[in-house]
């Protein structure tokens, strides 16, 4: 009885490890970074010019051809693609 339960848990553990590895391949190793528009490759940040300096505002637009172009930085969608900076992902 106990041995059967242990075998069942071991099989479940193997399955869960495979699923975690697959998710890490999809989301990158730093899955803790939010999947907001702000961190999406398709997000174009908008800026405001104050005197001689440009500052980012909390909106932008999506370059992925989404119907609603104006986006807030905290929104997301299924077309999210993690933005890459150099060799490392955020
Ligand atoms: S709407 Fe989707 S694809 Fe466009 S910037 Fe936001 S998360 Fe990325």
Short mmCIF file of C-alpha atoms and ligand atoms in Angstrom, two decimals:
data_model
loop_
_atom_site.label_atom_id
_atom_site.label_comp_id
_atom_site.label_asym_id
_atom_site.label_seq_id
_atom_site.Cartn_x
_atom_site.Cartn_y
_atom_site.Cartn_z
CA UNK A 1 0.00 0.00 0.00
CA UNK A 2 2.63 2.54 1.08
CA UNK A 3 5.03 1.40 -1.67
CA UNK A 4 2.32 1.93 -4.29
CA UNK A 5 1.67 5.43 -2.97
CA UNK A 6 5.42 6.21 -3.04
CA UNK A 7 5.66 4.99 -6.66
CA UNK A 8 2.65 7.11 -7.57
CA UNK A 9 4.21 10.19 -5.95
CA UNK A 10 7.54 9.54 -7.70
CA UNK A 11 5.77 9.38 -11.07
CA UNK A 12 3.91 12.59 -10.27
CA UNK A 13 7.21 14.25 -9.27
CA UNK A 14 8.84 13.24 -12.58
CA UNK A 15 5.88 14.65 -14.49
CA UNK A 16 5.94 17.92 -12.54
CA UNK A 17 9.70 18.34 -13.08
CA UNK A 18 9.22 17.92 -16.83
CA UNK A 19 6.43 20.51 -16.79
CA UNK A 20 8.59 22.99 -14.82
CA UNK A 21 11.45 22.52 -17.29
CA UNK A 22 9.10 23.08 -20.23
CA UNK A 23 7.72 26.27 -18.62
CA UNK A 24 11.24 27.55 -17.97
CA UNK A 25 12.06 26.98 -21.64
CA UNK A 26 8.99 28.98 -22.64
CA UNK A 27 9.29 31.80 -20.09
CA UNK A 28 13.06 31.88 -19.61
CA UNK A 29 14.87 31.06 -16.42
CA UNK A 30 13.81 34.31 -14.76
CA UNK A 31 10.10 33.61 -14.71
CA UNK A 32 9.65 35.92 -11.72
CA UNK A 33 9.84 39.00 -13.96
CA UNK A 34 6.32 40.24 -14.69
CA UNK A 35 4.77 39.52 -18.08
CA UNK A 36 3.54 43.08 -18.52
CA UNK A 37 3.61 45.14 -21.69
CA UNK A 38 6.49 47.06 -20.09
CA UNK A 39 8.71 43.97 -20.39
CA UNK A 40 7.40 42.84 -23.78
CA UNK A 41 9.44 42.97 -26.95
CA UNK A 42 6.42 44.41 -28.80
CA UNK A 43 5.92 47.35 -26.44
CA UNK A 44 6.96 50.80 -27.65
CA UNK A 45 7.42 53.13 -24.67
CA UNK A 46 6.03 56.67 -24.92
CA UNK A 47 7.96 59.62 -23.52
CA UNK A 48 7.24 63.17 -22.52
CA UNK A 49 9.67 66.00 -23.11
CA UNK A 50 10.20 68.19 -20.08
CA UNK A 51 12.47 71.11 -20.88
CA UNK A 52 15.48 69.41 -22.53
CA UNK A 53 14.93 65.89 -21.18
CA UNK A 54 12.69 62.96 -22.20
CA UNK A 55 11.01 60.97 -19.43
CA UNK A 56 9.05 57.71 -19.83
CA UNK A 57 5.31 57.84 -19.11
CA UNK A 58 3.19 54.90 -17.96
CA UNK A 59 1.84 54.21 -21.45
CA UNK A 60 2.97 53.21 -24.89
CA UNK A 61 1.71 51.22 -27.83
CA UNK A 62 1.87 47.66 -29.06
CA UNK A 63 3.81 46.91 -32.22
CA UNK A 64 2.33 43.42 -32.55
CA UNK A 65 -0.64 44.60 -34.57
CA UNK A 66 -3.09 44.49 -31.67
CA UNK A 67 -6.27 46.46 -32.36
CA UNK A 68 -6.00 48.62 -29.26
CA UNK A 69 -2.72 50.43 -29.78
CA UNK A 70 -2.53 52.55 -26.62
CA UNK A 71 -1.36 50.30 -23.78
CA UNK A 72 -0.57 50.84 -20.12
CA UNK A 73 2.68 49.35 -18.89
CA UNK A 74 0.86 46.99 -16.48
CA UNK A 75 -1.31 45.30 -19.14
CA UNK A 76 -0.50 42.01 -20.84
CA UNK A 77 -1.85 39.56 -23.41
CA UNK A 78 -1.22 36.12 -24.87
CA UNK A 79 1.16 37.56 -27.50
CA UNK A 80 3.68 38.58 -24.81
CA UNK A 81 7.32 38.07 -25.84
CA UNK A 82 9.93 38.70 -23.18
CA UNK A 83 12.19 41.63 -24.02
CA UNK A 84 15.88 40.77 -24.18
CA UNK A 85 18.69 43.11 -23.19
CA UNK A 86 22.01 41.97 -24.60
CA UNK A 87 22.82 38.41 -23.57
CA UNK A 88 20.62 38.38 -20.48
CA UNK A 89 16.90 38.38 -20.16
CA UNK A 90 15.27 40.60 -17.56
S1 LIG B 1 -0.38 43.95 -25.89
FE1 LIG B 1 0.64 41.96 -25.73
S2 LIG B 1 2.08 41.88 -27.46
FE2 LIG B 1 1.47 44.01 -27.19
S3 LIG B 1 3.03 44.91 -25.86
FE3 LIG B 1 1.39 44.20 -24.51
S4 LIG B 1 1.96 42.10 -23.91
FE4 LIG B 1 3.21 42.68 -25.68
#
